[in-house]
Coordinates of C-alpha atoms in Angstrom, one line a residue:
X1 CA -6.6 48.8 -124.4
X2 CA -4.7 45.8 -122.6
X3 CA -3.9 42.8 -124.6
X4 CA -3.3 39.0 -124.5
X5 CA -1.1 37.4 -126.7
X6 CA -2.1 33.5 -127.1
X7 CA 0.9 31.2 -128.0
X8 CA 1.5 29.9 -131.6
X9 CA -0.8 27.3 -133.1
X10 CA -2.8 26.1 -135.9
X11 CA -6.1 27.4 -134.6
X12 CA -8.1 28.6 -131.6
X13 CA -10.8 26.9 -129.5
X14 CA -12.9 29.6 -127.5
X15 CA -16.3 28.9 -125.7
X16 CA -18.7 32.0 -125.8
X17 CA -20.9 31.7 -122.2
X18 CA -23.3 34.7 -121.8
X19 CA -26.5 35.7 -119.8
X20 CA -25.7 33.4 -116.8
X21 CA -27.8 35.3 -114.4
X22 CA -26.0 34.0 -111.2
X23 CA -27.5 34.4 -108.0
X24 CA -26.3 34.8 -104.7
X25 CA -27.2 31.2 -103.9
X26 CA -26.4 28.2 -105.6
X27 CA -29.6 26.9 -105.8
X28 CA -31.4 30.0 -106.6
X29 CA -34.0 30.3 -109.3
X30 CA -34.1 32.7 -112.2
X31 CA -37.0 32.1 -114.8
X32 CA -37.6 28.5 -114.1
X33 CA -34.4 27.3 -114.1
X34 CA -31.2 26.9 -111.7
X35 CA -28.5 29.0 -113.4
X36 CA -25.9 28.1 -111.2
X37 CA -26.8 24.2 -112.1
X38 CA -26.7 25.2 -115.8
X39 CA -23.2 26.8 -115.5
X40 CA -22.0 23.8 -113.5
X41 CA -22.8 21.4 -116.1
X42 CA -21.2 23.0 -119.1
X43 CA -17.7 23.7 -117.1
X44 CA -18.0 19.7 -116.7
X45 CA -18.6 19.3 -120.2
X46 CA -15.6 21.7 -121.0
X47 CA -13.3 19.9 -119.0
X48 CA -13.7 16.9 -121.0
X49 CA -12.3 18.7 -123.9
X50 CA -10.7 22.3 -122.6
X51 CA -11.0 25.1 -124.5
X52 CA -8.0 27.6 -125.1
X53 CA -10.0 30.3 -123.5
X54 CA -13.7 31.1 -122.2
X55 CA -15.6 34.3 -123.0
X56 CA -18.2 35.7 -121.0
X57 CA -20.7 38.2 -122.8
X58 CA -22.0 40.0 -119.8
X59 CA -24.9 39.3 -117.5
X60 CA -22.8 37.1 -115.4
X61 CA -25.4 37.6 -112.4
X62 CA -28.9 38.4 -112.0
X63 CA -28.8 40.1 -108.5
X64 CA -25.3 41.9 -109.1
X65 CA -24.4 40.6 -105.3
X66 CA -20.7 40.1 -104.3
X67 CA -21.6 36.4 -103.6
X68 CA -23.1 36.2 -107.1
X69 CA -19.9 36.9 -108.2
X70 CA -17.8 34.6 -106.0
X71 CA -20.3 32.2 -107.0
X72 CA -19.3 32.6 -110.7
X73 CA -15.6 32.4 -109.7
X74 CA -16.3 29.1 -107.8
X75 CA -17.9 27.5 -110.6
X76 CA -15.5 28.6 -113.3
X77 CA -12.3 27.5 -110.6
X78 CA -11.8 24.1 -112.3
X79 CA -11.0 25.6 -115.6
X80 CA -7.3 26.0 -116.4
X81 CA -7.8 28.1 -119.6
X82 CA -8.0 32.1 -119.4
X83 CA -11.2 33.6 -118.6
X84 CA -12.0 37.0 -120.2
X85 CA -15.5 39.2 -120.0
X86 CA -17.4 41.8 -120.9
X87 CA -20.0 43.5 -118.7
X88 CA -23.5 43.3 -119.0
X89 CA -26.7 45.7 -118.1
X90 CA -26.9 43.5 -115.0
X91 CA -23.6 43.6 -113.8
X92 CA -21.8 45.7 -111.2
X93 CA -18.8 47.3 -112.7
X94 CA -17.0 47.7 -109.1
X95 CA -17.1 43.9 -108.8
X96 CA -16.2 42.7 -112.1
X97 CA -13.1 44.8 -111.5
X98 CA -12.6 43.0 -108.3
X99 CA -13.3 39.4 -109.9
X100 CA -10.9 40.6 -113.0
X101 CA -7.8 40.5 -110.0
X102 CA -8.4 36.3 -109.2
X103 CA -7.9 33.2 -111.4
X104 CA -8.9 32.1 -113.8
X105 CA -9.8 35.6 -114.9
X106 CA -7.9 38.2 -117.0
X107 CA -8.4 41.7 -117.6
X108 CA -8.0 42.5 -121.4
X109 CA -9.7 44.1 -124.1
X110 CA -7.9 42.6 -127.2
X111 CA -6.9 38.8 -127.9
X112 CA -4.4 38.3 -130.2
X113 CA -4.6 34.7 -131.8
X114 CA -2.2 34.5 -134.8
X115 CA -3.4 37.0 -137.6
X116 CA -6.6 37.7 -135.6
X117 CA -7.7 40.4 -133.2
X118 CA -10.7 39.7 -130.8
X119 CA -11.7 42.8 -129.7
X120 CA -14.3 43.0 -126.2
X121 CA -16.3 45.8 -126.0
X122 CA -18.0 47.5 -123.1
X123 CA -21.7 48.2 -124.5
X124 CA -23.0 49.0 -121.3
X125 CA -24.5 52.5 -120.5
X126 CA -26.7 54.3 -117.9
X127 CA -29.7 52.2 -119.1
X128 CA -30.6 48.7 -119.4
X129 CA -30.1 49.7 -123.2
X130 CA -26.7 49.5 -124.5
X131 CA -24.2 52.2 -125.6
X132 CA -21.2 53.1 -127.6
X133 CA -20.9 56.7 -127.6
X134 CA -18.5 58.9 -129.6
X135 CA -16.0 58.5 -127.1
X136 CA -15.9 55.0 -127.2
X137 CA -16.1 54.8 -131.0
X138 CA -13.2 57.5 -131.6
X139 CA -11.4 55.0 -129.3
X140 CA -11.9 52.0 -131.2
X141 CA -11.4 53.7 -134.5
X142 CA -8.1 54.7 -133.2
X143 CA -7.1 51.1 -132.0
X144 CA -8.1 49.5 -135.3
X145 CA -5.8 52.0 -137.4
X146 CA -3.3 51.4 -134.9
X147 CA -3.3 47.6 -135.6
X148 CA -1.6 45.8 -137.8
X149 CA -3.8 42.6 -137.5
X150 CA -5.1 41.0 -140.6
X151 CA -8.8 40.2 -139.2
X152 CA -10.9 41.4 -136.5
X153 CA -13.7 40.1 -134.6
X154 CA -15.7 41.7 -131.9
X155 CA -17.7 40.5 -128.8
X156 CA -19.9 42.6 -126.7
X157 CA -23.3 42.1 -124.7
X158 CA -25.7 44.3 -126.6
X159 CA -26.9 43.3 -130.0
X160 CA -25.9 46.1 -132.6
X161 CA -28.6 45.9 -134.9
X162 CA -32.6 44.9 -134.6
X163 CA -33.6 41.6 -133.8
X164 CA -37.5 42.7 -134.6
X165 CA -38.6 41.9 -130.9
X166 CA -39.0 43.0 -127.6
X167 CA -35.3 43.1 -126.9
X168 CA -34.8 46.2 -129.4
X169 CA -36.0 48.5 -126.8
X170 CA -32.7 47.6 -125.1
X171 CA -30.7 47.6 -127.7
X172 CA -27.4 49.6 -128.9
X173 CA -28.9 53.5 -128.8
X174 CA -26.1 54.5 -131.2
X175 CA -26.8 51.4 -133.8
X176 CA -26.2 53.6 -136.8
X177 CA -23.0 55.2 -136.0
X178 CA -21.5 52.1 -134.5
X179 CA -22.3 50.1 -137.4
X180 CA -20.8 52.9 -139.7
X181 CA -18.1 52.5 -138.1
X182 CA -17.5 48.7 -138.5
X183 CA -18.3 49.1 -142.4
X184 CA -15.5 51.8 -142.4
X185 CA -13.0 48.8 -141.3
X186 CA -12.7 45.9 -143.9
X187 CA -10.7 43.9 -141.4
X188 CA -14.0 43.5 -139.4
X189 CA -15.2 40.2 -140.3
X190 CA -17.8 39.6 -137.6
X191 CA -19.6 40.4 -134.2
X192 CA -21.1 38.2 -131.7
X193 CA -23.2 39.5 -128.5
X194 CA -25.6 37.8 -125.8
X195 CA -28.5 39.9 -124.2
X196 CA -31.0 38.5 -126.3
X197 CA -30.6 35.0 -125.1
X198 CA -31.2 33.7 -128.7
X199 CA -29.2 32.0 -131.1
X200 CA -29.1 33.1 -134.4
X201 CA -26.7 34.1 -137.1
X202 CA -27.2 36.3 -140.2
X203 CA -24.8 37.9 -142.8
X204 CA -25.4 42.0 -142.9
X205 CA -23.6 44.3 -145.2
X206 CA -20.6 41.6 -145.3
X207 CA -20.4 41.7 -141.4
X208 CA -21.3 38.2 -140.0
X209 CA -23.7 38.5 -136.9
X210 CA -23.8 35.9 -134.3
X211 CA -26.1 35.9 -131.5
X212 CA -25.2 33.4 -128.3
X213 CA -27.7 31.8 -126.5
X214 CA -27.9 32.0 -123.0
X215 CA -26.6 29.4 -120.4
X216 CA -29.6 30.4 -118.3
X217 CA -33.1 30.4 -120.3
X218 CA -33.7 31.9 -123.8
X219 CA -36.1 34.7 -124.8
X220 CA -38.8 34.2 -127.6
X221 CA -38.8 36.4 -130.5
X222 CA -42.0 38.1 -129.3
X223 CA -43.3 41.4 -129.3
X224 CA -43.3 41.2 -125.1
X225 CA -40.9 39.4 -122.8
X226 CA -41.3 35.7 -122.8
X227 CA -38.6 32.9 -121.5
X228 CA -38.2 29.4 -122.5
X229 CA -36.2 26.9 -120.3
X230 CA -34.1 24.5 -122.7
X231 CA -31.5 23.8 -120.5
X232 CA -28.0 24.7 -120.6
X233 CA -26.7 26.5 -124.0
X234 CA -23.4 27.9 -125.3
X235 CA -21.4 29.0 -128.2
X236 CA -18.0 27.5 -129.3
X237 CA -15.8 29.3 -131.7
X238 CA -12.5 28.0 -134.1
X239 CA -10.3 30.9 -135.1
X240 CA -7.7 29.9 -137.6
X241 CA -4.9 31.6 -139.8
X242 CA -5.8 33.6 -143.0
X243 CA -9.4 34.5 -141.9
X244 CA -10.7 30.9 -141.1
X245 CA -13.5 31.2 -138.5
X246 CA -16.4 28.9 -137.6
X247 CA -18.5 28.6 -134.7
X248 CA -21.4 25.9 -133.3
X249 CA -24.0 26.4 -130.9
X250 CA -24.4 24.1 -128.3
X251 CA -26.8 22.7 -125.9
X252 CA -26.9 19.9 -122.8

């Protein structure tokens, strides 16, 4: 896994953006909102108080077209901080790889911040549901064992535990095995994800789970798929030494 080492400082402010669902056209519509306008408004807000990094946790575009990824690069270009991402089920891996070759994007799976390591996990599979198969599990376990960091936090697209609504049919298919892997590693403090278009937080088996709201539209926790446009939303993180972490859901 490729690492990115941040300069030493007392704390780090990171911004998580997820499920942007951009289209090829900047004035395109998705479920009652203009996702490009939402993302532009968030970037304008971030420029007033720049973060140390931005993390994109998947479904960056809706139509996974080359034009939509270029629109993403254009919208994020004003940022002067590094931008990292994990893929979602709507993303095209080839176009994402091309995107990582241009600024402000960086190709890294591990972010090192003081005594923290943030792991950016690829949870995509052959279907819209998530997958973290035995090969991925074994690789992550080996990297955990080789790491000397004191605290781990994970970011991925799919939710690793049920949310009691329609999105569960597209959750992680190897939930039990993946969760046992996390429970076996005492340094795993928490995991944040996208995919569910839902802001929530809960402590499960001693591991903090955080759902990041979408920059586009939010999903309702109903048995069938329902969306609601509530304006641009995201999550902001503070990671500091000695395992101190906090987060805040943001909305414009």
